[in-house]
Coordinates of C-alpha atoms and ligand atoms in Angstrom, one line a residue:
X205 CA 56.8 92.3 16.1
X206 CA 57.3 92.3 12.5
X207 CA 58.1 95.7 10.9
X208 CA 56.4 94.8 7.7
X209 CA 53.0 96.4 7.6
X210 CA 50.2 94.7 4.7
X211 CA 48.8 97.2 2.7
X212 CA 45.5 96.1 1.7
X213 CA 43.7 98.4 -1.0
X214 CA 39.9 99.1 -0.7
X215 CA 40.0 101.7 -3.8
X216 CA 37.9 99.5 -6.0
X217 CA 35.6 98.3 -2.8
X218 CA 35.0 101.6 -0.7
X219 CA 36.7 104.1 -3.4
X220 CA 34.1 103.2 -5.7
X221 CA 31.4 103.9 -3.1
X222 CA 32.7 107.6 -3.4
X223 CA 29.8 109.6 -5.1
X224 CA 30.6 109.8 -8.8
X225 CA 33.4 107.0 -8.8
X226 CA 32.1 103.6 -10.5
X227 CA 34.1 102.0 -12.7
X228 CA 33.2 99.5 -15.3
X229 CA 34.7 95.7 -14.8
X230 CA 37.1 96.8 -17.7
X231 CA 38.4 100.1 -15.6
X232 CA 38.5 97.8 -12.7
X233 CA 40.7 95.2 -14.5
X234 CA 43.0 97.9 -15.4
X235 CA 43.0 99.7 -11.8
X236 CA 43.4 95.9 -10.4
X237 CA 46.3 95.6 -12.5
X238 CA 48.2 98.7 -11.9
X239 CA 47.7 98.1 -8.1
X240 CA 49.2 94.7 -8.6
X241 CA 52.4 96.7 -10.2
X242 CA 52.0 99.0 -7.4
X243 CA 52.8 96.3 -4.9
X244 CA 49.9 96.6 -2.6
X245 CA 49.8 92.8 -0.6
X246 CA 45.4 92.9 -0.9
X247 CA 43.5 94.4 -2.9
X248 CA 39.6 94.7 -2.4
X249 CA 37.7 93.5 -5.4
X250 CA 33.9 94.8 -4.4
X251 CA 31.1 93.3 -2.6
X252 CA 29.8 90.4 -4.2
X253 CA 26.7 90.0 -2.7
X254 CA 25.9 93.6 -3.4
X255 CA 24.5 92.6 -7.2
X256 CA 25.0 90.1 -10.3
X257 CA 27.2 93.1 -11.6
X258 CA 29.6 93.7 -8.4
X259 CA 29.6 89.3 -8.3
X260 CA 30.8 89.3 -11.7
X261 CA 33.5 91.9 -11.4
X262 CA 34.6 90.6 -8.3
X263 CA 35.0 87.5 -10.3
X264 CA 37.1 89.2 -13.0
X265 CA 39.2 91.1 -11.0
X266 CA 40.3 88.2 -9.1
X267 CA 41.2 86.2 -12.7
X268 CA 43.2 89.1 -14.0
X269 CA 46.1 89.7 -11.5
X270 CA 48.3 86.7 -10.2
X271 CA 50.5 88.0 -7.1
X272 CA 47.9 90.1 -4.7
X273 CA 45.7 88.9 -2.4
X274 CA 42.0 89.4 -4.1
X275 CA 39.6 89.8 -1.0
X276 CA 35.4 89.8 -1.4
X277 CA 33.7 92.0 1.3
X278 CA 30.6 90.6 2.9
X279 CA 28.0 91.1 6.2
X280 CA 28.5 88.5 8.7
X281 CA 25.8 85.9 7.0
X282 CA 26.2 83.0 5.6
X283 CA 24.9 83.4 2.1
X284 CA 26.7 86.8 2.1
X285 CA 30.0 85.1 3.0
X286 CA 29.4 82.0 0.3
X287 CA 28.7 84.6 -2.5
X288 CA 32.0 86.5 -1.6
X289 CA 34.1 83.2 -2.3
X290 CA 31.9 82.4 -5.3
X291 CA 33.4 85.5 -6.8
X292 CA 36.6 85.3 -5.2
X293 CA 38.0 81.3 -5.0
X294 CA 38.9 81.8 -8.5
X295 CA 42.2 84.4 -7.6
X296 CA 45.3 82.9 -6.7
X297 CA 45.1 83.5 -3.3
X298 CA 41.7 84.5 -2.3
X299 CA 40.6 86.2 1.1
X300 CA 37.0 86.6 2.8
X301 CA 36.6 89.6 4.6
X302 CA 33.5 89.5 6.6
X303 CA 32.4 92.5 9.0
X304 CA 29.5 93.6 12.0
X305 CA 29.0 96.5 13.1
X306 CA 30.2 96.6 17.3
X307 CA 28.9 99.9 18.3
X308 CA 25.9 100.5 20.8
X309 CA 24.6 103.1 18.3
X310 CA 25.1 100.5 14.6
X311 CA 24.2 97.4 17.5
X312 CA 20.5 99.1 18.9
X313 CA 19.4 101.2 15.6
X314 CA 20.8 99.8 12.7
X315 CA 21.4 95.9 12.9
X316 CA 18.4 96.1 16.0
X317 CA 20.6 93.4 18.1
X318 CA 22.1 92.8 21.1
X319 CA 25.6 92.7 22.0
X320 CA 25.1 89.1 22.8
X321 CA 23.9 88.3 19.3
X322 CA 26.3 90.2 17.5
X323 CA 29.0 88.2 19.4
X324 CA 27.4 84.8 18.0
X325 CA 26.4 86.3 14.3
X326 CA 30.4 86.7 15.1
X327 CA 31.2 83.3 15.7
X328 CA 28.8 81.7 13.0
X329 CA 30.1 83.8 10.1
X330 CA 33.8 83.5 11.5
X331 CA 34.0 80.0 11.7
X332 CA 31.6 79.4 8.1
X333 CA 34.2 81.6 6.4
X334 CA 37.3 79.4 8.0
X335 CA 35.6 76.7 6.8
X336 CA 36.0 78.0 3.3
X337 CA 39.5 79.4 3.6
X338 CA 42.2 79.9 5.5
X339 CA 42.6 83.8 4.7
X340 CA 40.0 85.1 6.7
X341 CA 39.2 89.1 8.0
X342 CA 36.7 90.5 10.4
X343 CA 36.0 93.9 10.9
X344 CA 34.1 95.2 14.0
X345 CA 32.3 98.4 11.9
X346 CA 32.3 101.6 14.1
X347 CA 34.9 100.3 16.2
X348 CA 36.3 103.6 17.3
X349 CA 32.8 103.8 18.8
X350 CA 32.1 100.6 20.5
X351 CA 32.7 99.5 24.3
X352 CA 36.4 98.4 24.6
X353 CA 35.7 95.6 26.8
X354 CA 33.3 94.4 24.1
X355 CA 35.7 95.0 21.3
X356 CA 38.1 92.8 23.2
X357 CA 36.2 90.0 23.8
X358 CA 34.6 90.0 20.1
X359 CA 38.1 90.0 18.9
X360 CA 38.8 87.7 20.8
X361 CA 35.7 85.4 19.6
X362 CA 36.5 86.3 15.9
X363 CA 40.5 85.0 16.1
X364 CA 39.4 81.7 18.4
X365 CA 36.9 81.3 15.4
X366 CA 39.8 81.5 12.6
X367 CA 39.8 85.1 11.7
X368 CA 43.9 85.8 10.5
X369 CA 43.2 89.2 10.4
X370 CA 41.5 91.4 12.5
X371 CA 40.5 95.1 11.7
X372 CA 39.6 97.9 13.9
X373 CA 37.7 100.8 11.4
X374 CA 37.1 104.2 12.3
X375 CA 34.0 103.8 9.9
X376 CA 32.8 107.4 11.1
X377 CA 36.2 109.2 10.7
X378 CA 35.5 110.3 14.3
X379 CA 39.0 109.2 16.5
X380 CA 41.5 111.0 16.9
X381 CA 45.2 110.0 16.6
X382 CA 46.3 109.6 20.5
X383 CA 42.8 107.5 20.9
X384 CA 43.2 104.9 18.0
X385 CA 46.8 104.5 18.9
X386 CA 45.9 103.9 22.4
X387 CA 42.9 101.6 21.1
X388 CA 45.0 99.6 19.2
X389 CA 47.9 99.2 21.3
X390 CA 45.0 97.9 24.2
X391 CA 43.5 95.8 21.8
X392 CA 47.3 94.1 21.0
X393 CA 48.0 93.8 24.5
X394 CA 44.7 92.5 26.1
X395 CA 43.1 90.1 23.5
X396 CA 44.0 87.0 25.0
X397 CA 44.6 85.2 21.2
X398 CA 46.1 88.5 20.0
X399 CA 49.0 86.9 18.5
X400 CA 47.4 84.7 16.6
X401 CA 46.1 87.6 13.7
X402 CA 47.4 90.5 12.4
X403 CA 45.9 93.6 14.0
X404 CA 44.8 96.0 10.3
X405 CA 43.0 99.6 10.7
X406 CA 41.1 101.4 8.3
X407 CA 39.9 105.4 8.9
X408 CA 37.9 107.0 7.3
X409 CA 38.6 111.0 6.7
X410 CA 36.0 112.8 7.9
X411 CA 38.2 114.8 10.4
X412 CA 40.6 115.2 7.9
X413 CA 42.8 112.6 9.9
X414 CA 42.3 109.4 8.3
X415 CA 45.9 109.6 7.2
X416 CA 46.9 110.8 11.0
X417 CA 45.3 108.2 12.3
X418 CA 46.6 105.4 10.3
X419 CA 50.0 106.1 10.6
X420 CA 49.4 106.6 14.7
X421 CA 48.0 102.7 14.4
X422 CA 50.9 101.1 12.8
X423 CA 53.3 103.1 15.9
X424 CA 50.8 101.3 18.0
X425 CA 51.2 97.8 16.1
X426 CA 48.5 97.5 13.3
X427 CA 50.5 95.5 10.7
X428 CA 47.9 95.9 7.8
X429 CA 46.9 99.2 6.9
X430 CA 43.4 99.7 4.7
X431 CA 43.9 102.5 2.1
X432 CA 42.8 104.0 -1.2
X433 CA 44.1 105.3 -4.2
X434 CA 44.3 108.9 -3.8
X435 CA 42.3 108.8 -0.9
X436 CA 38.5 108.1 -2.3
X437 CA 35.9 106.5 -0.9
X438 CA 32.6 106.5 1.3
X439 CA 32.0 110.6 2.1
X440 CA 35.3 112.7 2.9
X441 CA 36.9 109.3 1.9
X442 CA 39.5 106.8 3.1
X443 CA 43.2 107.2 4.1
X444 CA 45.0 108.0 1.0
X445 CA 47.6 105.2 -0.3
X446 CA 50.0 107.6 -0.9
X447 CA 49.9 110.1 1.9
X448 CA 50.6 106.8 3.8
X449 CA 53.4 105.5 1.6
X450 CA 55.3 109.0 1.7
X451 CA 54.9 109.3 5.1
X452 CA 56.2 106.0 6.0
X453 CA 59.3 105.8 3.9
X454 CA 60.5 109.7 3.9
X455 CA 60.1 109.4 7.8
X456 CA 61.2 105.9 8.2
X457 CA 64.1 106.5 10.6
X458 CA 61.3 107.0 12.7
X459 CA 58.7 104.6 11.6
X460 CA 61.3 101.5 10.6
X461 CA 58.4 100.0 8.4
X462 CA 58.7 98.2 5.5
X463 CA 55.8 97.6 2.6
X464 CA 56.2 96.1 -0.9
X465 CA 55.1 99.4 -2.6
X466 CA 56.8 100.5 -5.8
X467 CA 56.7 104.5 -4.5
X468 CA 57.6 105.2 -8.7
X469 CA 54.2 103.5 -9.4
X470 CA 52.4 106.1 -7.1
X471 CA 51.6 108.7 -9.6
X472 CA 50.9 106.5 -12.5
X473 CA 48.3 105.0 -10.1
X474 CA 46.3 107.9 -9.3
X475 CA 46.8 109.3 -12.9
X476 CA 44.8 106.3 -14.4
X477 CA 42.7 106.2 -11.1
X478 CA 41.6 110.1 -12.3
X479 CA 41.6 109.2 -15.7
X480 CA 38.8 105.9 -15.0
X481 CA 36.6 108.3 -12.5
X482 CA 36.8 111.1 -14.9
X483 CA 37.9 113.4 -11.4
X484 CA 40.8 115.3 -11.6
X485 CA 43.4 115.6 -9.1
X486 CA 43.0 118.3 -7.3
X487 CA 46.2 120.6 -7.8
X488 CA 46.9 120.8 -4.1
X489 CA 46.6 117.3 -3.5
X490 CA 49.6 116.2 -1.3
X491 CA 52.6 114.0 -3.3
X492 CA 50.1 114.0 -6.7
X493 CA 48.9 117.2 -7.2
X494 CA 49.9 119.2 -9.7
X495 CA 51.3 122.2 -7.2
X496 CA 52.9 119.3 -5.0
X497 CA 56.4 120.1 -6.0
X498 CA 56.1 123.4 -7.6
X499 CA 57.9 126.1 -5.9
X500 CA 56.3 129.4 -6.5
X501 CA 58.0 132.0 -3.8
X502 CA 61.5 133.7 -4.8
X503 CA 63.2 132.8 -1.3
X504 CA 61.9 128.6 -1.7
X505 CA 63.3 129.2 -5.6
X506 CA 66.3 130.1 -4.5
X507 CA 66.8 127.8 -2.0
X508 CA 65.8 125.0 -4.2
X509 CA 68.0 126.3 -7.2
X510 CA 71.4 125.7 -4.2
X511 CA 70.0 122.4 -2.7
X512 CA 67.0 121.2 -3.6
X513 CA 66.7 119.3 0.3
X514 CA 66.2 123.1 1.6
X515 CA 62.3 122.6 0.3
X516 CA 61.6 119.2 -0.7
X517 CA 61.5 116.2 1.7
X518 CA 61.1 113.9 -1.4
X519 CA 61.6 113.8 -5.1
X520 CA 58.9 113.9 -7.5
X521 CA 61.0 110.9 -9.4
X522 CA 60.5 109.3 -6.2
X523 CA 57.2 108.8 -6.7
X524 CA 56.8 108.1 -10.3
X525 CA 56.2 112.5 -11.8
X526 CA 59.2 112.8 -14.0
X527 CA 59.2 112.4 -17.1
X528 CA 60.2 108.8 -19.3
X529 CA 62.5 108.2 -22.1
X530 CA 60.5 107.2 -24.5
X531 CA 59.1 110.0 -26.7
X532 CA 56.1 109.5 -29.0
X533 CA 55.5 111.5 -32.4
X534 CA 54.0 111.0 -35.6
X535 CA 57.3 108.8 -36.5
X536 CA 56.9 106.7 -33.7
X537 CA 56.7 102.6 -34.7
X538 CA 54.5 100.2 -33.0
X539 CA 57.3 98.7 -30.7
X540 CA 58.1 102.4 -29.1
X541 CA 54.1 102.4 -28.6
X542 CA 53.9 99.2 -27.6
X543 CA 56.8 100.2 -24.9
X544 CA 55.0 103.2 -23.8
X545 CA 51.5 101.7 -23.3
X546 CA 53.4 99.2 -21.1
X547 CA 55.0 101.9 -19.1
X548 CA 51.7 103.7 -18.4
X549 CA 50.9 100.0 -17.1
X550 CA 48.6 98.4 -19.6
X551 CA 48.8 94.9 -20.4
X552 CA 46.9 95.1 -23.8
X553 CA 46.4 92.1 -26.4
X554 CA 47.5 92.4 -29.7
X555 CA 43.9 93.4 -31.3
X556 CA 43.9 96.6 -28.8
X557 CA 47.3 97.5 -29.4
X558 CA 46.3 97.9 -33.1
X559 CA 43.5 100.7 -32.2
X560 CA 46.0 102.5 -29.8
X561 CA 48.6 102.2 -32.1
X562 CA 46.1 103.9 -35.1
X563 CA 44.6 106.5 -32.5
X564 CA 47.9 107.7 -31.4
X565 CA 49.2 108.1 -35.0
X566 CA 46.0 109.8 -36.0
X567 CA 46.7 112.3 -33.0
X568 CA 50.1 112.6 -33.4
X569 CA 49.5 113.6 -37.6
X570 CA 48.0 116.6 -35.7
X571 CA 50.4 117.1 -32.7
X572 CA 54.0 117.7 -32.3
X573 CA 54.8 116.0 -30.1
X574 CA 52.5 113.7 -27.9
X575 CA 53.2 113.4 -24.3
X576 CA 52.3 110.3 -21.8
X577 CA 48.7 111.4 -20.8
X578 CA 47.8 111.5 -24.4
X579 CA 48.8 108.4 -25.0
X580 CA 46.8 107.1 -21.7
X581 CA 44.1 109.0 -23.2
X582 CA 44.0 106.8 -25.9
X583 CA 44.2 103.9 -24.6
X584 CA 41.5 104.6 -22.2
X585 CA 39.3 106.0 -25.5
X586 CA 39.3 103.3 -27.7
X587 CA 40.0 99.9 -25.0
X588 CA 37.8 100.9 -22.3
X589 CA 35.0 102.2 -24.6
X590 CA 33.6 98.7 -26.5
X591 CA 30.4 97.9 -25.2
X592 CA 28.7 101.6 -25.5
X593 CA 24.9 101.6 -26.7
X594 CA 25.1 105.0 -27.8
X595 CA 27.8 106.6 -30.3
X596 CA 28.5 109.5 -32.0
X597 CA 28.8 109.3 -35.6
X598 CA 29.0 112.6 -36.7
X599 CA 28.4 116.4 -35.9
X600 CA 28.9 119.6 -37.0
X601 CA 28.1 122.6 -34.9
X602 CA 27.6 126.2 -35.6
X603 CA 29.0 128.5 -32.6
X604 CA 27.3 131.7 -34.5
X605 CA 28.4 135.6 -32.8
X606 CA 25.6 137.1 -35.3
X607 CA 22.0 137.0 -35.1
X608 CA 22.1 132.8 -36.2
X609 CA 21.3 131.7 -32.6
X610 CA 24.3 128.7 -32.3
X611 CA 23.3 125.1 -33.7
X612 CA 24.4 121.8 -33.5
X613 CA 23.4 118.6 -36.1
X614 CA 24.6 115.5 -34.2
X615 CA 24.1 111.4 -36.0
X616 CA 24.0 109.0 -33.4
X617 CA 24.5 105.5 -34.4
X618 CA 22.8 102.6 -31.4
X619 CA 24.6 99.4 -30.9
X620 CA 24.0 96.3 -29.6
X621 CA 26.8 93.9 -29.1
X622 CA 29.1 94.8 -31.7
X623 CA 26.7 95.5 -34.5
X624 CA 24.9 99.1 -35.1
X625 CA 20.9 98.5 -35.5
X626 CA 20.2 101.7 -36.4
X627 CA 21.0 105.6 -36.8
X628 CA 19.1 108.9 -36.1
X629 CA 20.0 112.5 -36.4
X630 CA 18.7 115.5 -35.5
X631 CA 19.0 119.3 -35.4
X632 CA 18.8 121.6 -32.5
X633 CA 19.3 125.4 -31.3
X634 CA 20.9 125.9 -28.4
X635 CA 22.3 128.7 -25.6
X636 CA 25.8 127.7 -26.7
X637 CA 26.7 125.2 -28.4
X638 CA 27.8 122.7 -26.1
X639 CA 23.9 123.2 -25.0
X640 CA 22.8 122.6 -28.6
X641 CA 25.0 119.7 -28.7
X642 CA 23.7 118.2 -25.8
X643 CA 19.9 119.1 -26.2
X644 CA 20.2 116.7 -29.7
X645 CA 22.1 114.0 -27.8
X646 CA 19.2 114.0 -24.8
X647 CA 16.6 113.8 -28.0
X648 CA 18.2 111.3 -29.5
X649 CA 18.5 108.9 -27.3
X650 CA 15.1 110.0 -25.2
X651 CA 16.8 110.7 -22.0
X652 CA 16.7 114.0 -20.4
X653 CA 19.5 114.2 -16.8
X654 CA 20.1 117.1 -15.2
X655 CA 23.6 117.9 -15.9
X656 CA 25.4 118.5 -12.5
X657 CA 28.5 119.2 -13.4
X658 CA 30.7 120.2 -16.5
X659 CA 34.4 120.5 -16.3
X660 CA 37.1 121.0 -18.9
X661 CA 40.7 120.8 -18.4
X662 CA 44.0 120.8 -21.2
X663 CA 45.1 117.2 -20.5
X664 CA 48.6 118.7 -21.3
X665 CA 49.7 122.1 -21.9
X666 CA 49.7 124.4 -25.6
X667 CA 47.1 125.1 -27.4
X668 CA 46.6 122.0 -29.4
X669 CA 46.3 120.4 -26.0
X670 CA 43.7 117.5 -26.1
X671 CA 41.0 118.8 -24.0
X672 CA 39.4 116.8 -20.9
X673 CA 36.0 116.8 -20.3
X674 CA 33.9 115.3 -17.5
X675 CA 30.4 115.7 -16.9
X676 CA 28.2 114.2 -13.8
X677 CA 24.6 113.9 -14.6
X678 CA 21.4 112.8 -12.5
X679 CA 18.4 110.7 -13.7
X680 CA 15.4 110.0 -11.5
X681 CA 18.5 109.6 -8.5
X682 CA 20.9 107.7 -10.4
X683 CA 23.8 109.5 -10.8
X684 CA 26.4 108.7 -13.9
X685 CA 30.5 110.5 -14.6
X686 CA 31.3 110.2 -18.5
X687 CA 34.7 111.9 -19.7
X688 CA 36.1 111.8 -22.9
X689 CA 39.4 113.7 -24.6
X690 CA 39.8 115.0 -27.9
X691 CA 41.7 118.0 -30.0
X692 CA 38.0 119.5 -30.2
X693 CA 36.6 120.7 -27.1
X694 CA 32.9 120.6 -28.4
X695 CA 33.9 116.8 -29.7
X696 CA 35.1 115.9 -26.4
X697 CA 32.0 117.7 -24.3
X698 CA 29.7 115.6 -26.4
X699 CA 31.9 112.4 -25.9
X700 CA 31.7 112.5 -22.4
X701 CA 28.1 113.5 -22.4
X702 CA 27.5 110.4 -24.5
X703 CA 30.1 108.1 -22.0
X704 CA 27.7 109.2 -19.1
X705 CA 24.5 108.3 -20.6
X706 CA 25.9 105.1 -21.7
X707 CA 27.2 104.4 -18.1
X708 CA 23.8 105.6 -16.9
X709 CA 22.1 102.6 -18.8
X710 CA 24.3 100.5 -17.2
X711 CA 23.7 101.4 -14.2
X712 CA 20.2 101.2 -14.7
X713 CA 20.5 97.9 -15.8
X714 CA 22.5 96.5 -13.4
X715 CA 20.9 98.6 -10.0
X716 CA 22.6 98.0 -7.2
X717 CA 21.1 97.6 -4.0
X718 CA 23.5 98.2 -1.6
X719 CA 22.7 97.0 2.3
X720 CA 23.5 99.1 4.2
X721 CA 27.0 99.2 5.4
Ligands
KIV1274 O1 34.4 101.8 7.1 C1 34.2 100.6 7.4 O2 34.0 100.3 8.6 C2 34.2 99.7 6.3 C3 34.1 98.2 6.8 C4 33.2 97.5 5.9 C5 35.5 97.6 6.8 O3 34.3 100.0 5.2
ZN1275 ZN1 35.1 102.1 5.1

């Protein structure tokens, strides 16, 4: 059996169906494309069938990056499985992944069929998709709770019928590790074509062991393992990419796997990953958090100033944390900009280099010293920003300690295309005055969310620090993230008030109606 396990990456597929993670087809160009530096062998592009929005960034995803595999997702139909290669022929090497649920529970109350049907829904939609390509995946959904005897003989079914890839999800995040590895090593061993397709899990981390259980698969065979950037997805998410990675290559006397990861890419990929959802990483997040190798404790201080092996099992360079050699400040030319914006990993064209490059000058004229998230910042500001409805032309806000209750004036300019149709402004009191702020943004544009969430965070550290602000906000059930980073905090809270409404919009206009997976 090889000892090369796939790593097929669902970040922008099931990540994105993590509450408050959708990404715009730009973000998901630039996620696609950092993935693709990454190394991952598949990447998940969406679900095509899912709406005229997920079709068309499915399409675009698969045009911008020309190693990976680009795969579509799709129910076991026919129309379903011919929009998926509509959206995905165009990569260079395209896969269909098709899937049915194989539990009694998903089998009786959710698809209402029997095991009988399944099996031939199995064998239409296998062979239709062979038919297209010769990259083809099945998933049996729930599989961790279906019959075994019926797993093996729709697995079977699915590989006669051209499936190259067969995958065994813990949809529910309910197995444990002993179970799935057991599971798969019965599946391997008593699926009569089981040669003929590479076994591939994908858990889910409701247990917290979607990580556990992923790495119990691949001692039990699984050669394709289905992950996400720092773990997002559907509820308590997937198995995270780089728990996975870590674990395989600092323990790989014991594993013996190889991948095609670039483990220096790791952090970079979750930083823009954060940066895109506007969700930070959460300090204590394992290899990427920001406590993940600081060593608080005088004994573990110690131990680590004499040998730095007595605490840490890996380096943070390792993984992509320390820092790089070129240093941005206000004398910086466009070349060391250029080289920096291509170290963060972004490909830009000469038009967009121009805006970074003015952005980052304007920022550095009043920083010392700029480090690499503010550069990101930038680049994530003015490239990913274009097609906004609403902007923010101007404000000025009064914060007021006296008897003047605080204020805010705010102009907002509306744009279609590329061309502003017209301006309003207005004045408001507020509580405080990001509340002022906000109450003449909801006026202005005649939308009134509830705002769920507010965070702030100091993208880097001092006190001219560009601050980081996310906000989640709800509109009649439709939820939208905006972020936004500037010197100002009260700039940057109204920014990424604006970003959300404007994403909200989208969303609106492009409503998806996911079935239901
Ligand atoms: O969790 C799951 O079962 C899935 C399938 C569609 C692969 O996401
Ligand atoms: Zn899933």
């Amino acid at each position: 059996m090889s000892d090369r396990v796939y790593i097929f990456d669902t970040t922008l597929r099931d990540g994105e169906q993590s509450p408050g993670a959708t990404m715009n087809t730009q973000e998901k160009i630039a996620m696609a494309q950092q993935l693709e530096k990454l190394g991952v062998d598949i990447i998940e592009a969406g679900f095509p069938a899912a709406s005229q929005g997920d079709f068309e960034a499915v399409q675009a995803i698969a045009a911008s990056v020309s190693k990976i595999q680009v795969a579509g997702l799709c129910r076991a139909m026919v129309p379903d499985i011919d929009r998926a290669w509509d959206a995905v022929k165009g990569a260079k090497n395209p896969r269909i992944h098709t899937f049915i649920a194989t539990s009694d529970i998903h089998m009786t109350h959710k698809l209402q069929k029997s095991p009988d049907e399944v099996l031939e829904m199995t064998r239409k939609a296998v062979s239709h998709a062979a038919s297209l390509t010769k990259n083809v995946e099945w998933s049996a959904e729930d599989a961790s709770r279906s019959d075994w005897e019926f797993l093996v003989k729709i697995t079977e079914v699915a590989i006669a019928c051209g499936a190259t890839t067969v995958n065994i999800p813990d949809t529910v995040g309910y197995t444990q590790p002993f179970e799935y590895y057991k599971l798969i090593k019965y599946l391997m061993e008593t699926v009569p074509n089981a040669s003929k397709a590479i076994f591939s899990v994908h858990c889910h981390n409701d247990l917290g062991l979607a990580v556990a259980n992923t790495l119990a698969a691949i001692q039990a065979g699984a050669r394709q393992a289905e992950v996400t950037v720092s773990g997002i997805g559907e509820r308590a998410g997937n198995a995270s990419l780089e728990e996975v990675i870590m674990a395989l290559n600092t323990r790989k006397e014991m594993y013996q796997i190889e991948t095609g990861v670039d483990t220096e890419q790791i952090f970079p990929s979750c930083r823009l990953l954060s940066q895109i959802i506007g969700q930070p990483i959460p300090p204590y997040k394992a290899i990427v958090g920001a406590n993940a190798f600081a060593h608080e404790s005088g004994i573990h201080q110690d131990g680590m100033l004499k040998n730095p092996l007595t605490y840490e099992i890996m380096t943070p360079r390792a993984v992509g944390r320390a820092g790089t050699n070129i240093v941005i400040g206000k004398h910086s030319g466009s070349h060391a900009i250029k080289a920096k914006v291509e170290e963060l990993g972004y490909h830009l064209t000469d038009e967009q280099l121009a805006v970074v490059f003015t952005a980052v000058k304007g920022l550095a004229d009043k920083k010392v010293q700029l480090h690499d998230e503010d550069v990101e910042a930038m680049v994530l500001e003015k490239v990913h920003r274009k097609r906004d409805r609403y902007r923010i032309k101007d404000m000025s806000v009064f914060s007021g300690a006296g008897d003047v209750p605080p204020h805010a004036a705010v102009v907002m300019e509306f744009v279609e295309g590329d061309k502003v149709i017209r301006e309003k402004q207005v004045t408001k009191f507020g509580v405080g005055s990001v509340d002022a702020v906000f109450g003449c943004v909801c006026e202005l544009v005649d939308v009134h969310p509830t705002l769920e969430s507010y965070q702030v965070s100091a993208v880097t550290g001092g006190t001219d620090a560009l601050a980081g602000v996310s906000v989640r906000i709800e509109d009649h059930g439709i939820r939208a993230v905006g972020r936004a980073n500037d010197g100002d905090v009260i700039k940057a809270s109204a920014m990424a008030f604006v970003n959300a409404l404007n994403r909200l919009e989208k969303t609106k206009e492009e409503k998806r109606e996911w079935p239901s997976l």
